[in-house]
Coordinates of C-alpha atoms in Angstrom, one line a residue:
M1 CA -33.8 68.1 -30.4
L2 CA -33.1 69.1 -26.7
K3 CA -35.3 66.5 -25.0
R4 CA -32.3 64.2 -24.7
A5 CA -30.0 66.9 -23.2
S6 CA -32.8 67.8 -20.8
L7 CA -33.2 64.2 -19.7
L8 CA -29.5 63.7 -19.1
L9 CA -29.1 66.9 -17.1
L10 CA -32.3 66.9 -15.1
L11 CA -30.4 64.2 -13.2
A12 CA -27.5 66.4 -12.4
L13 CA -26.9 68.0 -9.9
L14 CA -24.9 68.4 -10.8
L15 CA -24.8 68.2 -11.1
P16 CA -25.1 65.9 -9.4
L17 CA -23.4 68.1 -3.2
G18 CA -18.9 70.2 10.0
L19 CA -21.5 71.6 12.3
A20 CA -22.3 70.7 15.9
A21 CA -25.7 70.7 17.5
P22 CA -27.2 74.2 17.8
L23 CA -26.0 76.2 20.7
A24 CA -28.9 78.6 20.6
A25 CA -31.8 79.4 18.3
Q26 CA -34.1 82.3 17.6
E27 CA -36.8 83.1 15.1
E28 CA -36.1 85.8 12.6
G29 CA -38.7 88.0 10.8
E30 CA -39.5 87.1 7.2
G31 CA -38.0 90.3 5.8
S32 CA -38.7 91.8 2.4
P33 CA -39.8 89.7 -0.5
A34 CA -38.2 89.9 -3.9
A35 CA -39.9 91.8 -6.7
A36 CA -40.8 90.3 -10.1
A37 CA -38.6 87.8 -11.8
Q38 CA -39.2 89.6 -15.1
A39 CA -36.7 90.0 -17.9
D40 CA -35.6 93.6 -17.2
D41 CA -36.9 94.0 -13.6
H42 CA -34.2 95.3 -11.1
G43 CA -35.7 93.0 -8.4
G44 CA -37.9 95.7 -6.9
Q45 CA -37.8 97.3 -3.5
P46 CA -39.0 96.0 -0.1
R47 CA -42.8 95.8 0.1
S48 CA -44.8 95.8 3.3
D49 CA -47.0 92.8 4.3
A50 CA -50.1 95.0 3.8
R51 CA -49.3 95.3 0.1
R52 CA -48.9 91.5 -0.4
E53 CA -51.7 89.5 -1.9
R54 CA -51.7 86.0 -0.5
S55 CA -52.4 82.9 -2.6
G56 CA -54.0 79.7 -1.4
T57 CA -50.6 78.0 -1.2
P58 CA -49.1 78.3 2.3
R59 CA -45.8 80.1 2.5
L60 CA -42.7 78.6 4.1
P61 CA -42.1 79.2 7.8
P62 CA -40.3 82.3 9.1
A63 CA -36.6 82.2 9.0
V64 CA -34.7 80.6 11.9
T65 CA -31.2 81.5 13.0
T66 CA -29.0 79.1 15.0
E67 CA -25.5 79.4 16.4
H68 CA -22.8 76.8 15.7
Q69 CA -19.1 76.2 15.6
I70 CA -16.7 74.0 13.7
A71 CA -12.9 73.2 13.9
I72 CA -11.2 73.4 10.6
G73 CA -7.4 73.4 10.1
G74 CA -6.7 73.9 13.8
E75 CA -9.1 77.0 14.0
T76 CA -12.5 77.1 15.7
I77 CA -15.0 79.0 13.5
E78 CA -18.1 80.3 15.1
Y79 CA -21.0 81.0 12.6
Q80 CA -24.7 81.6 12.2
A81 CA -26.9 79.3 10.1
I82 CA -30.0 80.9 8.7
A83 CA -32.7 78.7 7.2
G84 CA -35.5 80.6 5.6
S85 CA -37.0 81.8 2.3
I86 CA -37.5 84.9 0.1
V87 CA -40.8 85.5 -1.7
L88 CA -40.6 86.7 -5.3
E89 CA -43.3 88.9 -6.6
G90 CA -44.6 89.6 -10.1
A91 CA -44.8 93.1 -11.7
N92 CA -48.3 93.3 -10.4
G93 CA -47.1 92.9 -6.8
R94 CA -48.6 89.4 -6.4
E95 CA -46.6 86.7 -4.7
E96 CA -45.4 84.1 -7.2
A97 CA -42.7 81.9 -5.6
D98 CA -41.2 81.2 -2.2
I99 CA -37.5 80.4 -2.6
A100 CA -35.9 78.4 0.3
F101 CA -32.3 79.0 1.3
V102 CA -29.8 78.1 4.0
A103 CA -27.1 80.7 4.7
Y104 CA -23.9 80.5 6.8
F105 CA -22.3 83.7 8.1
R106 CA -19.0 83.7 10.0
K107 CA -19.4 85.6 13.3
G108 CA -17.1 88.5 13.9
A109 CA -16.2 89.1 10.3
D110 CA -16.4 92.5 8.6
P111 CA -19.3 92.1 6.1
Q112 CA -17.8 94.7 3.7
R113 CA -14.6 92.5 3.4
R114 CA -16.0 89.1 3.9
P115 CA -17.0 87.4 0.6
I116 CA -20.4 85.8 0.2
T117 CA -21.1 83.0 -2.3
F118 CA -24.4 81.9 -3.7
A119 CA -24.6 78.1 -4.6
F120 CA -26.9 76.3 -7.0
N121 CA -27.2 72.8 -8.2
G122 CA -28.4 71.7 -11.6
G123 CA -31.0 69.6 -13.4
P124 CA -32.8 71.8 -14.1
G125 CA -34.9 70.4 -11.2
A126 CA -32.2 69.6 -8.6
A127 CA -32.1 71.1 -5.1
S128 CA -28.8 72.5 -3.7
A129 CA -28.3 69.5 -1.3
Y130 CA -25.5 68.1 -3.4
L131 CA -23.2 71.1 -3.0
H132 CA -24.7 71.9 0.5
I133 CA -24.1 68.7 2.4
G134 CA -21.9 67.0 -0.1
A135 CA -19.1 69.5 -0.7
L136 CA -19.2 73.1 0.6
G137 CA -21.2 73.4 3.7
P138 CA -20.0 72.9 7.3
R139 CA -21.8 69.5 7.6
R140 CA -21.3 66.6 5.1
L141 CA -22.9 63.4 4.1
S142 CA -20.8 60.6 2.4
F143 CA -22.7 59.4 -0.7
G144 CA -22.2 58.5 -4.3
N145 CA -19.2 56.2 -3.8
E146 CA -18.7 52.6 -4.6
G147 CA -20.6 50.5 -2.0
E148 CA -22.9 53.3 -0.8
V149 CA -26.6 52.5 -1.5
P150 CA -30.0 54.0 -0.8
S151 CA -30.3 52.3 2.7
S152 CA -26.9 53.6 3.8
P153 CA -27.3 55.6 7.0
P154 CA -27.8 59.3 6.2
V155 CA -25.5 60.5 9.0
L156 CA -23.7 63.9 8.8
S157 CA -20.3 64.8 10.0
D158 CA -18.2 67.9 10.2
N159 CA -16.8 68.9 6.8
A160 CA -13.1 69.8 7.1
E161 CA -13.1 71.0 3.5
S162 CA -16.0 73.5 3.9
W163 CA -15.5 76.8 2.2
L164 CA -16.6 78.6 5.3
P165 CA -13.1 79.7 6.3
F166 CA -12.9 82.0 3.3
T167 CA -16.5 82.9 2.3
D168 CA -20.0 83.0 3.7
L169 CA -22.3 80.7 1.9
V170 CA -25.9 80.8 0.7
F171 CA -27.5 77.6 -0.8
V172 CA -30.5 78.3 -3.0
D173 CA -33.2 75.9 -4.1
P174 CA -34.9 77.2 -7.3
V175 CA -38.7 77.0 -7.3
G176 CA -39.9 73.4 -7.6
T177 CA -36.8 72.0 -5.8
G178 CA -36.2 71.4 -2.2
F179 CA -39.0 73.0 -0.2
S180 CA -39.3 76.0 -2.7
R181 CA -42.8 76.4 -4.1
F182 CA -45.0 78.4 -6.3
L183 CA -47.5 80.7 -4.5
T184 CA -49.9 80.8 -7.4
S185 CA -51.6 78.3 -9.6
D186 CA -51.1 80.5 -12.7
G187 CA -49.7 78.3 -15.4
E188 CA -48.0 81.3 -17.2
V189 CA -46.0 82.0 -14.0
R190 CA -44.8 78.4 -13.9
R191 CA -43.8 78.5 -17.6
R192 CA -41.9 81.7 -17.1
Y193 CA -39.9 80.5 -14.1
W194 CA -39.2 77.1 -15.7
S195 CA -37.3 78.5 -18.6
V196 CA -33.6 79.4 -19.2
D197 CA -34.3 83.2 -19.1
G198 CA -37.0 83.2 -16.5
D199 CA -34.8 81.1 -14.2
I200 CA -32.0 83.6 -14.4
S201 CA -34.3 86.5 -13.8
A202 CA -35.8 84.8 -10.7
L203 CA -32.4 83.9 -9.3
G204 CA -31.1 87.4 -10.0
S205 CA -34.1 88.8 -8.1
F206 CA -33.4 86.4 -5.2
V207 CA -29.7 87.4 -5.0
W208 CA -30.5 91.1 -5.1
Q209 CA -33.1 90.8 -2.3
F210 CA -30.9 88.6 -0.2
L211 CA -28.0 91.0 -0.3
N212 CA -30.4 93.9 0.4
R213 CA -32.1 92.1 3.3
Y214 CA -28.9 91.1 5.1
D215 CA -26.9 94.2 4.3
R216 CA -24.3 92.4 2.1
L217 CA -24.4 94.6 -1.0
A218 CA -20.9 95.9 -0.2
S219 CA -19.4 92.4 0.2
P220 CA -17.2 90.7 -2.4
K221 CA -19.4 88.2 -4.2
G222 CA -19.1 84.8 -5.8
L223 CA -21.3 82.3 -7.6
V224 CA -20.8 78.5 -7.7
G225 CA -23.0 76.1 -9.6
E226 CA -22.9 72.4 -10.5
S227 CA -23.9 70.8 -13.8
Y228 CA -26.8 72.9 -15.1
G229 CA -26.0 75.2 -12.2
G230 CA -22.6 75.7 -13.8
F231 CA -24.5 76.7 -17.0
R232 CA -26.4 79.2 -14.8
V233 CA -23.3 80.8 -13.4
P234 CA -22.1 82.9 -16.4
K235 CA -25.7 83.9 -17.3
L236 CA -26.5 84.9 -13.7
A237 CA -23.2 86.8 -13.4
R238 CA -24.1 88.7 -16.6
A239 CA -27.6 89.4 -15.4
L240 CA -26.5 90.6 -12.0
Q241 CA -23.9 93.0 -13.6
T242 CA -26.2 94.6 -16.2
R243 CA -29.8 94.3 -14.8
F244 CA -29.5 94.1 -11.0
G245 CA -26.5 96.3 -10.3
V246 CA -24.5 93.6 -8.6
G247 CA -20.9 92.8 -9.5
V248 CA -19.5 89.2 -9.1
G249 CA -15.8 88.7 -8.7
T250 CA -15.6 84.9 -8.5
L251 CA -17.3 82.4 -10.8
V252 CA -16.9 78.7 -10.1
M253 CA -18.4 76.1 -12.4
I254 CA -18.4 72.5 -11.2
S255 CA -19.0 69.8 -13.8
P256 CA -20.8 72.4 -16.1
V257 CA -22.2 72.4 -19.5
L258 CA -20.9 75.4 -21.3
D259 CA -22.2 74.5 -24.7
F260 CA -24.8 71.7 -25.2
H261 CA -23.7 71.2 -28.7
L262 CA -20.5 69.5 -27.3
I263 CA -22.4 66.9 -25.3
E264 CA -25.5 66.2 -27.4
D265 CA -25.1 62.9 -29.3
G266 CA -26.1 63.0 -32.9
A267 CA -26.0 60.6 -35.8
V268 CA -23.5 62.7 -37.8
S269 CA -21.9 65.0 -35.3
P270 CA -18.7 63.6 -33.7
L271 CA -18.2 66.3 -31.1
A272 CA -20.1 64.6 -28.2
K273 CA -18.3 61.3 -28.7
A274 CA -15.0 63.0 -29.1
S275 CA -15.7 65.0 -25.9
R276 CA -16.4 61.7 -23.9
L277 CA -13.5 59.6 -25.2
P278 CA -10.9 60.9 -22.7
S279 CA -13.3 60.2 -19.9
F280 CA -14.0 56.8 -21.3
A281 CA -10.2 56.2 -21.3
A282 CA -9.9 57.5 -17.7
T283 CA -12.7 55.2 -16.6
A284 CA -11.1 52.2 -18.3
L285 CA -7.7 52.9 -16.8
E286 CA -9.2 53.3 -13.3
R287 CA -11.1 50.1 -13.7
G288 CA -7.8 48.4 -14.3
G289 CA -6.5 49.7 -11.0
R290 CA -4.9 53.0 -12.0
T291 CA -6.4 56.2 -10.7
I292 CA -5.8 59.2 -13.0
T293 CA -4.6 62.3 -11.2
S294 CA -3.4 64.4 -14.0
R295 CA -4.4 65.3 -17.6
D296 CA -0.9 64.4 -18.6
E297 CA -1.8 60.8 -18.2
L298 CA -4.6 61.3 -20.8
A299 CA -2.6 63.4 -23.2
E300 CA -2.6 60.7 -25.9
A301 CA -6.4 60.2 -25.6
E302 CA -6.9 63.9 -25.8
R303 CA -4.7 64.3 -28.9
Y304 CA -6.6 61.4 -30.6
A305 CA -10.0 62.8 -29.7
G306 CA -9.2 66.3 -30.9
G307 CA -7.8 65.2 -34.3
P308 CA -7.7 61.7 -35.8
F309 CA -10.9 60.7 -34.1
L310 CA -12.8 63.5 -35.7
A311 CA -11.3 63.0 -39.1
D312 CA -12.0 59.2 -39.3
F313 CA -15.5 59.7 -37.8
L314 CA -16.4 62.2 -40.5
R315 CA -15.2 59.8 -43.3
G316 CA -18.1 57.6 -42.3
P317 CA -18.5 53.8 -41.8
R318 CA -18.3 53.1 -45.5
D319 CA -14.6 54.1 -45.6
R320 CA -13.2 50.7 -44.6
E321 CA -9.6 52.0 -43.9
A322 CA -10.9 54.8 -41.7
T323 CA -13.3 52.5 -39.9
E324 CA -10.5 50.0 -39.2
R325 CA -8.3 52.7 -37.7
F326 CA -11.3 54.1 -35.8
V327 CA -12.3 50.7 -34.3
A328 CA -8.7 49.9 -33.3
E329 CA -8.1 53.2 -31.5
V330 CA -11.5 53.3 -29.8
T331 CA -11.0 49.8 -28.5
R332 CA -7.6 50.7 -27.2
F333 CA -8.8 53.7 -25.3
T334 CA -12.1 52.4 -24.0
G335 CA -10.9 48.9 -22.9
L336 CA -14.0 47.3 -24.5
E337 CA -14.0 44.1 -26.5
E338 CA -13.0 44.8 -30.1
A339 CA -15.9 42.7 -31.4
F340 CA -18.4 44.9 -29.6
V341 CA -16.7 48.2 -30.7
R342 CA -16.7 46.9 -34.3
R343 CA -20.5 46.2 -34.2
L344 CA -20.9 49.9 -33.4
A345 CA -18.4 50.9 -36.1
G346 CA -16.5 52.6 -33.2
R347 CA -19.4 54.8 -32.3
V348 CA -19.6 53.9 -28.6
D349 CA -22.4 55.7 -26.8
M350 CA -22.4 56.4 -23.0
R351 CA -25.1 53.8 -22.1
S352 CA -23.3 51.0 -24.0
F353 CA -20.0 51.9 -22.4
V354 CA -21.0 51.8 -18.8
R355 CA -22.8 48.5 -19.3
E356 CA -20.1 46.7 -21.4
L357 CA -17.2 47.8 -19.3
H358 CA -18.6 46.0 -16.3
R359 CA -20.6 43.3 -18.0
D360 CA -18.2 40.5 -16.9
R361 CA -19.2 41.2 -13.3
E362 CA -22.9 41.5 -14.2
R363 CA -22.8 45.1 -13.0
V364 CA -23.4 48.5 -14.7
G365 CA -21.5 51.7 -14.2
S366 CA -22.9 55.2 -13.5
Y367 CA -23.1 57.9 -16.1
Y368 CA -22.0 60.2 -13.3
D369 CA -18.9 58.2 -12.4
G370 CA -18.2 55.3 -14.7
N371 CA -16.5 53.3 -12.0
V372 CA -19.3 53.5 -9.4
T373 CA -21.3 50.4 -10.1
G374 CA -24.6 48.7 -9.3
L375 CA -26.0 45.3 -10.1
D376 CA -27.4 44.9 -13.6
P377 CA -31.1 44.0 -13.1
D378 CA -31.1 42.1 -16.5
P379 CA -27.5 41.0 -17.1
F380 CA -28.2 38.5 -19.9
A381 CA -30.4 40.8 -22.0
A382 CA -29.1 42.6 -25.1
R383 CA -30.3 45.8 -23.5
S384 CA -31.0 46.6 -19.8
D385 CA -33.1 49.4 -18.3
F386 CA -31.2 50.2 -15.2
D387 CA -31.2 52.9 -12.6
D388 CA -28.1 55.0 -12.3
P389 CA -26.0 53.8 -9.3
V390 CA -24.9 57.4 -8.3
L391 CA -27.9 59.6 -9.3
D392 CA -30.8 57.3 -8.3
G393 CA -28.8 55.6 -5.5
S394 CA -28.2 59.0 -3.8
V395 CA -31.8 60.2 -3.7
A396 CA -32.8 58.5 -0.5
P397 CA -29.8 59.4 1.7
L398 CA -29.6 63.0 0.4
T399 CA -33.3 63.6 0.9
S400 CA -33.4 62.1 4.3
A401 CA -30.2 63.8 5.5
S402 CA -31.3 67.2 4.2
V403 CA -34.8 67.2 5.8
D404 CA -33.5 65.8 9.1
Y405 CA -30.6 68.3 9.2
L406 CA -32.9 71.2 8.5
A407 CA -35.3 70.1 11.2
R408 CA -33.1 68.8 14.0
E409 CA -29.9 70.9 13.7
L410 CA -31.2 74.1 12.1
G411 CA -34.7 74.1 13.7
Y412 CA -36.5 74.6 10.4
R413 CA -39.4 72.3 10.0
V414 CA -41.6 72.4 6.9
D415 CA -44.8 70.6 6.1
G416 CA -44.7 69.3 2.6
R417 CA -42.6 67.3 0.3
Y418 CA -38.9 67.9 -0.2
H419 CA -37.9 67.6 -3.9
L420 CA -34.3 66.6 -4.3
L421 CA -34.8 65.9 -8.0
N422 CA -38.0 67.2 -9.5
R423 CA -38.4 65.6 -12.9
Q424 CA -41.5 67.7 -13.6
V425 CA -39.2 70.7 -13.8
S426 CA -36.9 69.3 -16.4
G427 CA -39.7 67.8 -18.3
R428 CA -41.4 71.1 -18.7
W429 CA -38.3 73.2 -19.1
N430 CA -38.4 75.8 -21.9
W431 CA -35.0 76.0 -23.4
G432 CA -35.9 78.9 -25.6
S433 CA -33.2 78.5 -28.1
G434 CA -35.1 77.7 -31.3
R435 CA -32.9 75.7 -33.6
R436 CA -29.8 76.6 -31.7
Q437 CA -28.2 74.5 -28.9
P438 CA -28.1 76.5 -25.5
Q439 CA -24.7 77.7 -24.5
A440 CA -23.2 79.9 -21.7
L441 CA -19.7 80.4 -23.2
G442 CA -20.7 83.8 -24.7
D443 CA -22.1 84.9 -21.3
L444 CA -18.9 83.9 -19.6
A445 CA -16.9 86.0 -22.2
D446 CA -19.2 89.0 -21.8
A447 CA -19.1 88.9 -18.0
L448 CA -15.3 88.7 -17.9
A449 CA -14.9 91.3 -20.5
L450 CA -17.1 93.8 -18.6
D451 CA -15.3 93.1 -15.3
G452 CA -11.5 92.9 -15.6
R453 CA -11.2 91.9 -12.0
A454 CA -13.4 88.8 -12.2
R455 CA -12.0 85.4 -12.3
A456 CA -13.5 82.0 -13.3
L457 CA -12.7 78.4 -12.5
V458 CA -14.1 75.3 -14.2
V459 CA -13.7 72.0 -12.3
H460 CA -14.5 68.5 -13.6
G461 CA -14.0 64.9 -12.6
F462 CA -12.1 62.6 -14.9
T463 CA -14.7 59.8 -14.9
D464 CA -17.8 62.0 -15.4
L465 CA -19.5 60.9 -18.6
V466 CA -22.5 63.2 -18.4
T467 CA -20.6 66.5 -18.6
P468 CA -17.1 65.3 -19.8
Y469 CA -14.2 67.6 -19.0
F470 CA -12.9 67.6 -22.5
A471 CA -16.1 69.3 -23.7
S472 CA -15.3 72.2 -21.4
K473 CA -11.7 72.2 -22.6
L474 CA -12.8 72.5 -26.2
A475 CA -15.2 75.3 -25.3
L476 CA -12.8 77.3 -23.2
D477 CA -10.2 77.1 -26.0
Q478 CA -12.5 79.3 -28.0
L479 CA -12.4 82.2 -25.5
P480 CA -10.3 85.2 -26.4
A481 CA -7.5 86.3 -24.1
L482 CA -9.7 88.8 -22.3
G483 CA -6.8 91.0 -21.3
S484 CA -4.5 88.2 -20.0
D485 CA -2.6 85.1 -21.1
G486 CA -5.6 83.0 -20.2
G487 CA -5.1 83.1 -16.5
R488 CA -8.5 84.6 -15.8
V489 CA -10.2 81.2 -16.6
G490 CA -8.8 78.1 -15.1
L491 CA -9.6 74.4 -15.8
E492 CA -9.0 71.8 -13.1
V493 CA -9.7 68.1 -13.5
L494 CA -9.8 65.9 -10.5
P495 CA -10.2 62.1 -9.7
G496 CA -13.9 61.2 -9.6
G497 CA -17.0 61.8 -11.6
H498 CA -19.7 64.4 -11.9
M499 CA -19.7 64.8 -8.1
F500 CA -16.0 64.2 -7.8
Y501 CA -16.1 66.0 -4.4
T502 CA -17.6 62.8 -2.8
R503 CA -14.0 61.5 -2.9
D504 CA -12.1 63.0 0.1
A505 CA -8.9 63.9 -1.8
S506 CA -10.8 65.6 -4.6
R507 CA -12.9 67.6 -2.2
R508 CA -9.8 68.9 -0.6
A509 CA -8.3 69.7 -4.0
L510 CA -11.4 71.6 -5.0
T511 CA -11.3 73.7 -1.8
D512 CA -7.5 74.4 -2.4
A513 CA -8.1 75.4 -6.0
V514 CA -10.9 77.8 -5.1
R515 CA -9.5 79.5 -2.0
P516 CA -7.0 81.8 -4.0
L517 CA -9.8 83.2 -6.1
Y518 CA -11.4 84.6 -2.9
E519 CA -8.1 86.1 -1.7
E520 CA -8.0 88.1 -4.9
I521 CA -11.5 89.7 -4.5
K522 CA -11.3 90.8 -0.9

């Protein structure tokens, strides 16, 4: 039942992510490894090298610290970049995984008052490069926009919208992504880490050990995740609170899945199609030359998707009157030809939409941004097996830029393959939900209920069809007040798709929306 959801979201980066040349560089000791990523393990205490048992898999190189500066908003910010890894150990003290990270610390800041934020991408199976050099870090790669292709030069520039002015940043690659690797061939260890619960335990152990190693346990803390990384954020916040003894004040979810039930297409469930309809409408309007900048412009589509759409869908295609209404309205909102919509009885799926909307130009849209297009490799066939223009088109530039940046600017060279998207991870992922669809909404409610100071923000792109914003809106509407009038959980929707931050204006808007949350937790 979940294979389709896994396939869609392995691709995310989620989802689906500016610094001058290093002024100085020095090597840093490896530090203490993490303890076991077990269900109720606190993360363990530092262990000496003499107590470690080495596997046959080589560990990542020692951490390297470099010094940099960047000008943002008329201010010159000096900072350290640390590229390294933390080893996670099992309950038996044996090394299990080597987790790579890149951290940025502003120089001269009081670590007890300076926030620190841990960033993860999605998949499962995606490295943090999307958020790292696409959105939040001090250096940025332009990718994922119309006209940008795999052979586009992977050149970085300073990122004026970096979050570095208000928080230190730690970009984390879960095991199997980026350069992160297993240090054991034990299949049971692999199965444990590549699961919903094991992943959270491992990341919780990483966060605890990082904070302990770099003396940041007293700092205000935040989490940001994209796509499946957004699904991780509430679960990780809850685990850190209750199992690792770490409070988290800011939770930012970028293009998240809060409840897979709301995006999983099914023959008789209308929720996924209702969730995508406003994003279909936004994509169609933008294709016609109108960029949507406010949900007010989609109010009619939202009202229809949340009411009459559901009622007529549930009446079924044998109800002729309901079907006529259904076809007419879906045609109006999607901009597709009525004859095509009628053949589907109004039940337009994501793949059909991105192909039909651009068929007249022999192009296909991306699931991740319906208006970023690529050439249809088989334009005259009834069906076409095409690569996604955003997701697949970004693999080459993001991979090349990430590895080159780590080596040349951060002085961190690694032998071995860099996995931007590791499909083996998503293919073997253990969802562990039995007959239930995975969800993180309950974890979000629990985390906010336990910590009355914590704040959360969910941010989506209008033309993202993989994790549509309306699905999060429907999910968040089910949260209780949690001691306020709803102000503790915000929902922002910006122009663009799954990686809306590839658009300059939306990246600025994201930074502006997040900054106040960090002012509150200092």
